[in-house]
mmCIF file of C-alpha atoms in Angstrom:
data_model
loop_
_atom_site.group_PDB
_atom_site.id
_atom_site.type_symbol
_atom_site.label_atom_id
_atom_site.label_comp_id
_atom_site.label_asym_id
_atom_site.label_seq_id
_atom_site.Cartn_x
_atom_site.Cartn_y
_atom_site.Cartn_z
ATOM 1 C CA UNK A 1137 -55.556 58.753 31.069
ATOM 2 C CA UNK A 1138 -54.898 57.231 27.759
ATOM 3 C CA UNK A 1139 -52.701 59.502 26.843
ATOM 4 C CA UNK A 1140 -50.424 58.622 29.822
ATOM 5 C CA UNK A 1141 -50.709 54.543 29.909
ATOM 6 C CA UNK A 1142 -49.580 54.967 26.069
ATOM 7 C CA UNK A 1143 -46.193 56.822 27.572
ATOM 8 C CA UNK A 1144 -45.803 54.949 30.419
ATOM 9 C CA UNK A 1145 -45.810 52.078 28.483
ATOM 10 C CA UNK A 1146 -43.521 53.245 25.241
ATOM 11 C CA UNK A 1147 -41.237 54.040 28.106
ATOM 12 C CA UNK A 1148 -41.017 50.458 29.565
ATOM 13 C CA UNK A 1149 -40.571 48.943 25.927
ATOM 14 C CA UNK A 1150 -37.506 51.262 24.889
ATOM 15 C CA UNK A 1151 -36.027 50.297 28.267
ATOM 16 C CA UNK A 1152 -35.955 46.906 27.327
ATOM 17 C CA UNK A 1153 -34.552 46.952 23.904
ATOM 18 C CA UNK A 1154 -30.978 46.773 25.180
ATOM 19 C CA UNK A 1155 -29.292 44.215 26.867
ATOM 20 C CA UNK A 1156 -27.131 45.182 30.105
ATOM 21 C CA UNK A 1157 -23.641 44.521 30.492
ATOM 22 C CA UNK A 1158 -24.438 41.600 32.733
ATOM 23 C CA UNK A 1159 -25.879 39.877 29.904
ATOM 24 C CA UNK A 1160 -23.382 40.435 27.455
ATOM 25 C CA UNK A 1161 -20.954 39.104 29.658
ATOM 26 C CA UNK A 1162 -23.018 35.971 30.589
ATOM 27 C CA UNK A 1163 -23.615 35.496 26.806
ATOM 28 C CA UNK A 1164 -20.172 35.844 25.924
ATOM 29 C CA UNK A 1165 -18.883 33.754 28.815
ATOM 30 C CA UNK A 1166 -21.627 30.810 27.412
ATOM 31 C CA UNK A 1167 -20.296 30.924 24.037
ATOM 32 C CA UNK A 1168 -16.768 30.957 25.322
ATOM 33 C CA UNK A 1169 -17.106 27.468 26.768
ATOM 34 C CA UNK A 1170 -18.857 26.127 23.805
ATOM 35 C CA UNK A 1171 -16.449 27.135 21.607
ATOM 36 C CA UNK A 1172 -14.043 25.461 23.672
ATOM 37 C CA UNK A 1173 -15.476 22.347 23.933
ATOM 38 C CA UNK A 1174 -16.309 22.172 20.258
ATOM 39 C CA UNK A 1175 -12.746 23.118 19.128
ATOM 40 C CA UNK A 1176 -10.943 20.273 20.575
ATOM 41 C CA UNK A 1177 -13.411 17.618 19.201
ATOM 42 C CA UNK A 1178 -13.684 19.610 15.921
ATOM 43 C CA UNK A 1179 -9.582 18.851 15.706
ATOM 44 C CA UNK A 1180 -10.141 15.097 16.680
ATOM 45 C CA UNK A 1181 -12.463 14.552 14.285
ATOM 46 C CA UNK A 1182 -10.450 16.079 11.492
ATOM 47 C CA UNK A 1183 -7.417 14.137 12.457
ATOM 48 C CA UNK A 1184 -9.365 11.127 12.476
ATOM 49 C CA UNK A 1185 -10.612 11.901 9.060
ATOM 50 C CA UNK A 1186 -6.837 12.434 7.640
ATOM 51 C CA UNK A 1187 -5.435 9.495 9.697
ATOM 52 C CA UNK A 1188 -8.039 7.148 7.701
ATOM 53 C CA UNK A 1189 -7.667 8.802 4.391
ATOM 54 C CA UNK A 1190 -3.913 8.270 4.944
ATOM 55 C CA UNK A 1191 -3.894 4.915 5.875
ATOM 56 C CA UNK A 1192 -5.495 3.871 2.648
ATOM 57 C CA UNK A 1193 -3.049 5.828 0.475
ATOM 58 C CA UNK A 1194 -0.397 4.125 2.002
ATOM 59 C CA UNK A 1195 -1.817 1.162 1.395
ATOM 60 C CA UNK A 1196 -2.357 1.593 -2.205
ATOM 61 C CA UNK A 1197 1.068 3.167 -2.656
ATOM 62 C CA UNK A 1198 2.034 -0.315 -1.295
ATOM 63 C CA UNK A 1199 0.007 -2.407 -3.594
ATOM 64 C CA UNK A 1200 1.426 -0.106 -6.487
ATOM 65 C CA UNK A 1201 4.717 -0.743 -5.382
ATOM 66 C CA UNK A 1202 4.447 -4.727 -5.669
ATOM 67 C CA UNK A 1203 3.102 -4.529 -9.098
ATOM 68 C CA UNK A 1204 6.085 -2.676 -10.025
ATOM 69 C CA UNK A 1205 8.072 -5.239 -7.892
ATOM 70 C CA UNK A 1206 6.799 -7.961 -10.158
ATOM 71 C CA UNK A 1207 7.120 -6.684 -13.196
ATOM 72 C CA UNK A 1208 10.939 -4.755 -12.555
ATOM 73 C CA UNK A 1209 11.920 -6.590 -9.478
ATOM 74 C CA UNK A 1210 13.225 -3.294 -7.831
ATOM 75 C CA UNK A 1211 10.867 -0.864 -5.559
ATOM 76 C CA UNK A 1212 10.865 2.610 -5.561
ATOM 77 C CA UNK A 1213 12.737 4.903 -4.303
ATOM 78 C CA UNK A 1214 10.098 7.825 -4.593
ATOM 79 C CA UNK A 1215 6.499 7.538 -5.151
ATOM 80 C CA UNK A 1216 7.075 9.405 -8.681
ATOM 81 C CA UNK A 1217 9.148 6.364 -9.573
ATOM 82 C CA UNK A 1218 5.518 4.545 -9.607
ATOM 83 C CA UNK A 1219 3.851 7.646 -11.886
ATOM 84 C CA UNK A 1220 7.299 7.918 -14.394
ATOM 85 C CA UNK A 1221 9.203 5.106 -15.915
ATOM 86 C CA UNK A 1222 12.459 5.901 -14.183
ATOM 87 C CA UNK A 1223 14.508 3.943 -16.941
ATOM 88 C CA UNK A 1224 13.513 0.784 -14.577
ATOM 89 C CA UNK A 1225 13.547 -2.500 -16.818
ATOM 90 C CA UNK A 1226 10.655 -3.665 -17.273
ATOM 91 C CA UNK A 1227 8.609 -0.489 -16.017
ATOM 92 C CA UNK A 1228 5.101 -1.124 -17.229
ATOM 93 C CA UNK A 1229 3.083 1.861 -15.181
ATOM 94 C CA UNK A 1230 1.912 4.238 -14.170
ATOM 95 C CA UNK A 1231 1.037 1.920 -11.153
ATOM 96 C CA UNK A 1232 -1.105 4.556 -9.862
ATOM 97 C CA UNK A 1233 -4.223 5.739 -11.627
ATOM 98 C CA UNK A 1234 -4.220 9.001 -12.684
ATOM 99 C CA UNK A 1235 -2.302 12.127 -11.642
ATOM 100 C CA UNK A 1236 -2.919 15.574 -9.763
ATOM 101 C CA UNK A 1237 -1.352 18.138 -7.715
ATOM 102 C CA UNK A 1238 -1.586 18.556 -3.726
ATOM 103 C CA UNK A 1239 -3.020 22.342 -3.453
ATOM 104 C CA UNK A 1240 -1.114 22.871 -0.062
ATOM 105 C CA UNK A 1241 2.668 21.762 -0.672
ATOM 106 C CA UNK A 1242 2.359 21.183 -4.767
ATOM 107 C CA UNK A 1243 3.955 18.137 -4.784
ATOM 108 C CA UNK A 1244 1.987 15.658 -6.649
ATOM 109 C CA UNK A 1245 -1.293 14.138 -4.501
ATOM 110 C CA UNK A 1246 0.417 10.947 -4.724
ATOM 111 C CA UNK A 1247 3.666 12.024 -2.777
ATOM 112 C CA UNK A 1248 1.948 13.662 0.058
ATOM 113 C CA UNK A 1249 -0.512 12.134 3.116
ATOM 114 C CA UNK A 1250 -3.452 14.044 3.912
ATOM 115 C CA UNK A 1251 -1.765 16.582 6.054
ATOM 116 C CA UNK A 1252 0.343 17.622 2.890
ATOM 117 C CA UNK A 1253 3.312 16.221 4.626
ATOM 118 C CA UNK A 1254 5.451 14.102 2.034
ATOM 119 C CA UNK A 1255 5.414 10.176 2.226
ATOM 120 C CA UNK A 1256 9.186 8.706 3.049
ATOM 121 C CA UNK A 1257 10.499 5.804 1.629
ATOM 122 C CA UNK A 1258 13.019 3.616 2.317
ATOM 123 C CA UNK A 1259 14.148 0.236 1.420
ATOM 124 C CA UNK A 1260 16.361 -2.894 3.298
ATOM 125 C CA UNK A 1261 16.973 -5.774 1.034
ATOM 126 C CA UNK A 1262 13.456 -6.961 -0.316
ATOM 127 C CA UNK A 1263 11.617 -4.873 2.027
ATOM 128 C CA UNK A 1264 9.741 -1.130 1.271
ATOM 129 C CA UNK A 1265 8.835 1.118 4.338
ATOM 130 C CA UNK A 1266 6.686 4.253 3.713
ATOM 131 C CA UNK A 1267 6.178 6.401 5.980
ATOM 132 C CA UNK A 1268 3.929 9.503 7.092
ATOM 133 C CA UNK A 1269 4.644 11.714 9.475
ATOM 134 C CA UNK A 1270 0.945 11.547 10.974
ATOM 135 C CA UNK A 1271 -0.482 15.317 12.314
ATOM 136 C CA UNK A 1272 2.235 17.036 13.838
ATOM 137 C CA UNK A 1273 4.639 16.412 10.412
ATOM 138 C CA UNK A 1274 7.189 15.221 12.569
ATOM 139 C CA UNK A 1275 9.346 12.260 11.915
ATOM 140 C CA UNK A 1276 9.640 9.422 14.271
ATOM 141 C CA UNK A 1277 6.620 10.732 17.234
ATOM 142 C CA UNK A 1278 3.992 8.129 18.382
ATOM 143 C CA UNK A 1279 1.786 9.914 15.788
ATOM 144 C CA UNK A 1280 3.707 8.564 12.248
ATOM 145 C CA UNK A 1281 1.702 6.286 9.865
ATOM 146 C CA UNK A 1282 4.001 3.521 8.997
ATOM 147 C CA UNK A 1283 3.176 0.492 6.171
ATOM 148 C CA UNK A 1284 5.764 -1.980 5.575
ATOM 149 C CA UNK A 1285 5.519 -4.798 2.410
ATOM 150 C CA UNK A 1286 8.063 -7.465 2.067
ATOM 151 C CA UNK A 1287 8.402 -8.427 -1.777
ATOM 152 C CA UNK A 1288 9.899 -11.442 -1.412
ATOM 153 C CA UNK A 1289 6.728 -12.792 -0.656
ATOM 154 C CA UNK A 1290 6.114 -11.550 -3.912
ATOM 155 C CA UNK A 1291 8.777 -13.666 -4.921
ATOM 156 C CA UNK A 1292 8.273 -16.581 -3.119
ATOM 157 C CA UNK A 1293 4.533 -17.188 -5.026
ATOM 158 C CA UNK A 1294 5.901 -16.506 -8.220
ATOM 159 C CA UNK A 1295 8.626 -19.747 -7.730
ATOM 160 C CA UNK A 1296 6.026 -21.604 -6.340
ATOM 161 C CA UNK A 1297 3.419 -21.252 -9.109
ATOM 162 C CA UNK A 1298 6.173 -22.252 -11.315
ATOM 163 C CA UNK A 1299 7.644 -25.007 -9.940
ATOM 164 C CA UNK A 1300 3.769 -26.606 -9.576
ATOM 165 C CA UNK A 1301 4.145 -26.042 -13.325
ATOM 166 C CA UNK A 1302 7.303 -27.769 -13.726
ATOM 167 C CA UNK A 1303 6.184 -31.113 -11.684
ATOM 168 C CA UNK A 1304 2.927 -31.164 -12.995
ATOM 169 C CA UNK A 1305 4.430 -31.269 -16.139
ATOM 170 C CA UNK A 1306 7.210 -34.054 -14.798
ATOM 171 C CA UNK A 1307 4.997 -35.836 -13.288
ATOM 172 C CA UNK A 1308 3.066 -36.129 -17.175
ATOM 173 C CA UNK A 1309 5.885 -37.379 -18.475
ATOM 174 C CA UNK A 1310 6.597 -39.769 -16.433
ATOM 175 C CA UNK A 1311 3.731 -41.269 -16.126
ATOM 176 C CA UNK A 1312 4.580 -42.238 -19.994
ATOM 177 C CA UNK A 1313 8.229 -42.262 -19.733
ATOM 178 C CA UNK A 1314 9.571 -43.153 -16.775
ATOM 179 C CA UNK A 1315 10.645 -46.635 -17.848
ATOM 180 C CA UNK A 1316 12.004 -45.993 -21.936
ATOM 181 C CA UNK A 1317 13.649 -42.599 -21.085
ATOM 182 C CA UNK A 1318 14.186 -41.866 -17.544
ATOM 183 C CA UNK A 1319 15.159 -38.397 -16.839
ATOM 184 C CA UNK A 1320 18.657 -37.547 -15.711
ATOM 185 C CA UNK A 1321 19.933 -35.818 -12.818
ATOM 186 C CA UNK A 1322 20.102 -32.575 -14.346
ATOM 187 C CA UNK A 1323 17.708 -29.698 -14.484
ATOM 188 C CA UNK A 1324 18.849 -28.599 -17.540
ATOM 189 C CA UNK A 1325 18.254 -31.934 -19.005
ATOM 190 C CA UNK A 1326 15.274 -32.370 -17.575
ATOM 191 C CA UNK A 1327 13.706 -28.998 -18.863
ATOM 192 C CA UNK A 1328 14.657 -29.668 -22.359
ATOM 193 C CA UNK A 1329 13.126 -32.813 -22.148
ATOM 194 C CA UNK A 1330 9.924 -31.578 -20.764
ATOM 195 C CA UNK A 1331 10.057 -28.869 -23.578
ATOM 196 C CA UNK A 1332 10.633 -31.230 -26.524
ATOM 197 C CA UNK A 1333 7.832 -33.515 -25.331
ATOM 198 C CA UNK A 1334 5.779 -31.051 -25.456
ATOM 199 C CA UNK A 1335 5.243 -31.335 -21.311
ATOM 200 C CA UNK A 1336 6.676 -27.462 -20.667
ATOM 201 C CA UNK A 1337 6.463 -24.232 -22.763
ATOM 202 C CA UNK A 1338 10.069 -23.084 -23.744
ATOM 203 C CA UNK A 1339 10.076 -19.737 -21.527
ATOM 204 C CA UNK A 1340 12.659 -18.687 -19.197
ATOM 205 C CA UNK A 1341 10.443 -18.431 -16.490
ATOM 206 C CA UNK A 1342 11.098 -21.948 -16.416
ATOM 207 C CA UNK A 1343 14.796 -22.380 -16.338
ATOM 208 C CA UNK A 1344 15.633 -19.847 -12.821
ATOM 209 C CA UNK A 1345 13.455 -19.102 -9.611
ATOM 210 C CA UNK A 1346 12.612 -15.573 -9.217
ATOM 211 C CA UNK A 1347 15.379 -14.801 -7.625
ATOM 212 C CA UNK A 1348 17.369 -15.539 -10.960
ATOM 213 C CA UNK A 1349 18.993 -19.068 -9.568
ATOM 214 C CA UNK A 1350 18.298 -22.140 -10.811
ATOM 215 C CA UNK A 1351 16.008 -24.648 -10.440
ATOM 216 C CA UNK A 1352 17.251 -28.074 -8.978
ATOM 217 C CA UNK A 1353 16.300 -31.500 -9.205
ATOM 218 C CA UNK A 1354 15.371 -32.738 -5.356
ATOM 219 C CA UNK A 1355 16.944 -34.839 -3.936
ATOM 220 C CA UNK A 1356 20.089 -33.515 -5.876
ATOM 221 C CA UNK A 1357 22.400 -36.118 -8.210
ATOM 222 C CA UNK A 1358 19.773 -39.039 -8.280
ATOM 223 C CA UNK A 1359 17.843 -40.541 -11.530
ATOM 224 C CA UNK A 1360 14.980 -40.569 -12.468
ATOM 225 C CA UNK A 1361 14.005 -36.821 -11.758
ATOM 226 C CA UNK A 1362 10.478 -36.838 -10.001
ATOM 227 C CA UNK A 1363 10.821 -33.231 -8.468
ATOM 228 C CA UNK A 1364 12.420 -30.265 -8.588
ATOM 229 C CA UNK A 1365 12.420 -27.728 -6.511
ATOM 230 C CA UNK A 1366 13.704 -23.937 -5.536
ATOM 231 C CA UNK A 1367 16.783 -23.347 -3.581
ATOM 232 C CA UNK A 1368 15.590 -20.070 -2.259
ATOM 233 C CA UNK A 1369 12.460 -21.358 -0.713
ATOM 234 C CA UNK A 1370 12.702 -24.006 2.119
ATOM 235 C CA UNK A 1371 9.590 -25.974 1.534
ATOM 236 C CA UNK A 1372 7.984 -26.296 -1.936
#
Protein backbone atom coordinates (compact mmCIF):
# COMPACT_ATOMS: atom_id res chain seq x y z
CA UNK A 1 0.00 0.00 0.00
CA UNK A 2 2.92 2.23 0.44
CA UNK A 3 4.38 1.33 -2.37
CA UNK A 4 1.36 2.55 -4.42
CA UNK A 5 0.39 6.02 -2.49
CA UNK A 6 4.26 6.82 -3.21
CA UNK A 7 3.31 6.37 -7.22
CA UNK A 8 0.14 7.68 -7.14
CA UNK A 9 1.41 10.56 -5.71
CA UNK A 10 4.90 11.10 -7.86
CA UNK A 11 2.36 10.87 -10.60
CA UNK A 12 0.17 13.87 -9.50
CA UNK A 13 3.41 16.05 -8.83
CA UNK A 14 5.02 15.51 -12.42
CA UNK A 15 1.57 16.39 -13.77
CA UNK A 16 1.76 19.59 -12.32
CA UNK A 17 5.15 20.77 -13.18
CA UNK A 18 3.99 22.24 -16.49
CA UNK A 19 1.85 24.92 -17.16
CA UNK A 20 -1.03 24.41 -19.91
CA UNK A 21 -1.43 26.43 -22.83
CA UNK A 22 -4.27 28.26 -21.18
CA UNK A 23 -1.93 29.68 -18.81
CA UNK A 24 0.66 30.70 -21.00
CA UNK A 25 -1.70 32.52 -22.91
CA UNK A 26 -3.35 34.24 -19.86
CA UNK A 27 0.22 35.08 -18.66
CA UNK A 28 1.27 36.42 -21.80
CA UNK A 29 -1.96 38.30 -22.46
CA UNK A 30 -1.32 39.98 -18.59
CA UNK A 31 2.05 41.06 -19.42
CA UNK A 32 0.92 42.31 -22.78
CA UNK A 33 -1.26 44.99 -21.21
CA UNK A 34 1.28 45.96 -18.71
CA UNK A 35 3.73 46.50 -21.03
CA UNK A 36 1.43 48.65 -22.76
CA UNK A 37 0.46 50.74 -20.21
CA UNK A 38 3.98 51.20 -18.93
CA UNK A 39 5.41 52.10 -22.40
CA UNK A 40 3.44 55.13 -23.03
CA UNK A 41 4.12 56.66 -19.53
CA UNK A 42 7.75 55.38 -19.71
CA UNK A 43 7.93 57.85 -23.07
CA UNK A 44 6.15 60.75 -21.13
CA UNK A 45 8.29 60.67 -18.52
CA UNK A 46 11.41 60.69 -20.62
CA UNK A 47 10.16 63.54 -22.67
CA UNK A 48 9.42 65.36 -19.67
CA UNK A 49 12.88 64.76 -18.45
CA UNK A 50 14.51 66.17 -21.90
CA UNK A 51 11.91 69.00 -22.20
CA UNK A 52 13.27 70.31 -18.63
CA UNK A 53 16.87 69.61 -19.25
CA UNK A 54 16.34 71.59 -22.48
CA UNK A 55 14.71 74.40 -21.22
CA UNK A 56 17.58 75.22 -18.95
CA UNK A 57 20.20 74.93 -21.70
CA UNK A 58 18.43 77.30 -23.58
CA UNK A 59 18.34 79.42 -20.99
CA UNK A 60 21.93 79.46 -20.24
CA UNK A 61 22.82 79.62 -23.93
CA UNK A 62 20.78 82.87 -23.52
CA UNK A 63 22.50 84.27 -20.55
CA UNK A 64 25.87 83.37 -22.43
CA UNK A 65 24.76 85.15 -25.27
CA UNK A 66 24.17 88.61 -23.34
CA UNK A 67 27.52 88.47 -21.79
CA UNK A 68 28.92 88.28 -25.13
CA UNK A 69 26.35 91.02 -26.12
CA UNK A 70 27.93 93.29 -23.57
CA UNK A 71 31.19 92.85 -24.01
CA UNK A 72 31.11 92.67 -28.34
CA UNK A 73 27.74 94.16 -28.84
CA UNK A 74 26.89 91.51 -31.58
CA UNK A 75 25.12 87.93 -30.74
CA UNK A 76 25.87 84.86 -32.18
CA UNK A 77 25.20 83.41 -34.97
CA UNK A 78 26.02 79.74 -33.76
CA UNK A 79 26.38 78.55 -30.33
CA UNK A 80 30.25 77.78 -31.19
CA UNK A 81 30.54 81.52 -31.69
CA UNK A 82 30.05 81.58 -27.66
CA UNK A 83 32.89 78.53 -27.16
CA UNK A 84 35.51 80.23 -30.07
CA UNK A 85 36.45 83.81 -30.44
CA UNK A 86 35.05 84.19 -33.92
CA UNK A 87 37.38 87.31 -34.62
CA UNK A 88 34.36 89.24 -32.70
CA UNK A 89 35.84 92.57 -31.10
CA UNK A 90 35.93 92.44 -27.95
CA UNK A 91 35.33 88.52 -27.57
CA UNK A 92 36.25 87.79 -24.00
CA UNK A 93 34.83 83.91 -23.67
CA UNK A 94 34.32 81.12 -23.72
CA UNK A 95 30.84 82.25 -22.34
CA UNK A 96 30.08 78.76 -21.66
CA UNK A 97 31.95 76.69 -19.12
CA UNK A 98 33.69 74.00 -20.34
CA UNK A 99 33.41 71.87 -23.49
CA UNK A 100 32.30 68.22 -24.59
CA UNK A 101 30.91 66.26 -27.32
CA UNK A 102 27.10 65.07 -27.77
CA UNK A 103 27.60 61.05 -28.08
CA UNK A 104 24.47 60.79 -30.43
CA UNK A 105 24.96 63.51 -33.31
CA UNK A 106 28.82 64.63 -32.29
CA UNK A 107 28.23 68.01 -32.47
CA UNK A 108 29.45 69.70 -29.44
CA UNK A 109 26.91 69.24 -26.11
CA UNK A 110 26.50 72.84 -26.31
CA UNK A 111 24.94 72.93 -29.92
CA UNK A 112 22.47 70.23 -29.40
CA UNK A 113 19.07 69.97 -26.92
CA UNK A 114 18.61 66.87 -25.16
CA UNK A 115 17.12 64.97 -27.99
CA UNK A 116 20.51 65.53 -29.94
CA UNK A 117 18.61 67.73 -32.25
CA UNK A 118 20.76 70.99 -32.98
CA UNK A 119 19.72 74.41 -31.35
CA UNK A 120 18.73 77.19 -34.24
CA UNK A 121 19.53 80.58 -34.05
CA UNK A 122 18.47 83.47 -35.50
CA UNK A 123 18.65 87.11 -35.01
CA UNK A 124 16.22 90.49 -35.95
CA UNK A 125 17.83 93.71 -35.03
CA UNK A 126 18.77 93.49 -31.20
CA UNK A 127 16.87 90.43 -30.69
CA UNK A 128 18.36 86.45 -30.46
CA UNK A 129 15.82 83.52 -30.94
CA UNK A 130 17.03 79.93 -30.23
CA UNK A 131 15.27 77.40 -30.94
CA UNK A 132 14.77 73.49 -30.33
CA UNK A 133 12.95 71.41 -32.18
CA UNK A 134 11.33 69.70 -28.96
CA UNK A 135 10.79 65.51 -29.40
CA UNK A 136 9.76 64.88 -32.75
CA UNK A 137 13.05 67.09 -34.24
CA UNK A 138 10.78 68.85 -36.31
CA UNK A 139 10.85 72.51 -36.95
CA UNK A 140 7.95 74.72 -36.33
CA UNK A 141 5.24 71.73 -34.51
CA UNK A 142 3.46 72.69 -31.20
CA UNK A 143 6.31 70.63 -29.63
CA UNK A 144 9.53 73.29 -30.37
CA UNK A 145 11.30 74.88 -27.33
CA UNK A 146 11.63 78.47 -28.15
CA UNK A 147 13.70 81.30 -25.81
CA UNK A 148 13.84 84.71 -27.05
CA UNK A 149 16.31 87.67 -25.27
CA UNK A 150 16.15 91.18 -26.42
CA UNK A 151 19.71 92.88 -25.85
CA UNK A 152 18.75 96.12 -26.00
CA UNK A 153 17.62 95.81 -22.67
CA UNK A 154 21.04 95.04 -22.23
CA UNK A 155 21.66 98.24 -23.64
CA UNK A 156 19.25 100.27 -22.20
CA UNK A 157 20.86 99.55 -18.34
CA UNK A 158 24.17 100.11 -19.46
CA UNK A 159 23.08 104.06 -20.64
CA UNK A 160 21.24 104.33 -17.70
CA UNK A 161 23.93 103.40 -15.15
CA UNK A 162 25.96 105.87 -16.95
CA UNK A 163 24.07 108.69 -17.30
CA UNK A 164 23.24 108.37 -13.19
CA UNK A 165 27.03 108.71 -13.30
CA UNK A 166 27.15 111.67 -15.39
CA UNK A 167 24.40 113.77 -13.25
CA UNK A 168 25.56 112.65 -10.13
CA UNK A 169 28.66 113.96 -11.05
CA UNK A 170 26.84 117.38 -12.57
CA UNK A 171 24.91 117.73 -10.02
CA UNK A 172 28.57 117.86 -7.68
CA UNK A 173 29.67 120.41 -9.55
CA UNK A 174 27.18 122.47 -9.45
CA UNK A 175 26.46 122.50 -6.28
CA UNK A 176 30.05 124.43 -6.17
CA UNK A 177 29.92 125.97 -9.49
CA UNK A 178 26.88 126.80 -10.69
CA UNK A 179 27.22 130.54 -10.09
CA UNK A 180 31.39 131.29 -11.08
CA UNK A 181 31.35 128.84 -14.07
CA UNK A 182 28.07 127.79 -15.29
CA UNK A 183 28.16 125.01 -17.69
CA UNK A 184 27.36 125.56 -21.34
CA UNK A 185 24.96 124.06 -23.56
CA UNK A 186 27.15 121.54 -24.87
CA UNK A 187 27.83 117.99 -23.88
CA UNK A 188 31.09 118.06 -24.99
CA UNK A 189 31.78 121.02 -22.89
CA UNK A 190 30.19 119.86 -20.20
CA UNK A 191 32.12 116.44 -20.02
CA UNK A 192 35.42 118.07 -20.18
CA UNK A 193 34.48 120.16 -17.52
CA UNK A 194 33.29 117.44 -15.31
CA UNK A 195 36.62 115.61 -16.21
CA UNK A 196 39.01 118.48 -15.39
CA UNK A 197 37.26 119.08 -12.06
CA UNK A 198 37.84 116.04 -11.21
CA UNK A 199 33.72 115.31 -11.12
CA UNK A 200 33.97 112.38 -14.10
CA UNK A 201 36.71 109.81 -14.98
CA UNK A 202 38.04 110.53 -18.59
CA UNK A 203 36.60 107.17 -20.26
CA UNK A 204 34.64 106.93 -23.31
CA UNK A 205 31.98 105.26 -21.75
CA UNK A 206 31.16 108.64 -20.89
CA UNK A 207 31.12 110.60 -24.06
CA UNK A 208 28.26 108.08 -26.29
CA UNK A 209 25.22 105.91 -25.03
CA UNK A 210 25.57 102.35 -25.78
CA UNK A 211 24.28 102.57 -28.79
CA UNK A 212 27.44 104.68 -29.87
CA UNK A 213 25.37 108.25 -30.05
CA UNK A 214 25.90 110.90 -27.99
CA UNK A 215 24.92 112.06 -24.94
CA UNK A 216 22.79 115.36 -24.82
CA UNK A 217 22.24 118.02 -22.52
CA UNK A 218 18.19 118.02 -21.64
CA UNK A 219 16.40 120.30 -22.36
CA UNK A 220 18.69 120.83 -25.51
CA UNK A 221 20.48 124.55 -26.23
CA UNK A 222 19.83 126.02 -22.64
CA UNK A 223 22.61 127.10 -19.88
CA UNK A 224 23.42 126.06 -17.17
CA UNK A 225 23.51 122.20 -17.93
CA UNK A 226 21.67 120.38 -14.96
CA UNK A 227 20.96 117.06 -16.95
CA UNK A 228 21.78 115.15 -19.60
CA UNK A 229 20.30 112.53 -20.91
CA UNK A 230 20.21 109.55 -23.75
CA UNK A 231 18.53 110.00 -27.02
CA UNK A 232 17.91 106.35 -27.46
CA UNK A 233 16.02 105.87 -24.29
CA UNK A 234 12.69 107.80 -23.76
CA UNK A 235 12.73 108.31 -20.07
CA UNK A 236 15.99 108.53 -18.06
Amino acid sequence: MRTLTTSKSNSINHRRKGFSLMEVVLAVSIMSVIAGATLPVTFTVLNQAHSKATKEELRNLAEASSRMFEDTKTLPILVEGLLIDQGVAGWSGPYLPGSFSDGISGLGGYEVDSWSNAYSLSISGNALTITSMGSDGIHGTEDDLVLSMDATLILRSKTLDNLAIINSALQSYNALNLVEAPLPANFGSVRSALCSKGFLPDSVRYQVDAWGDAYVEDPRGQTPVVRVKSVNVAAN
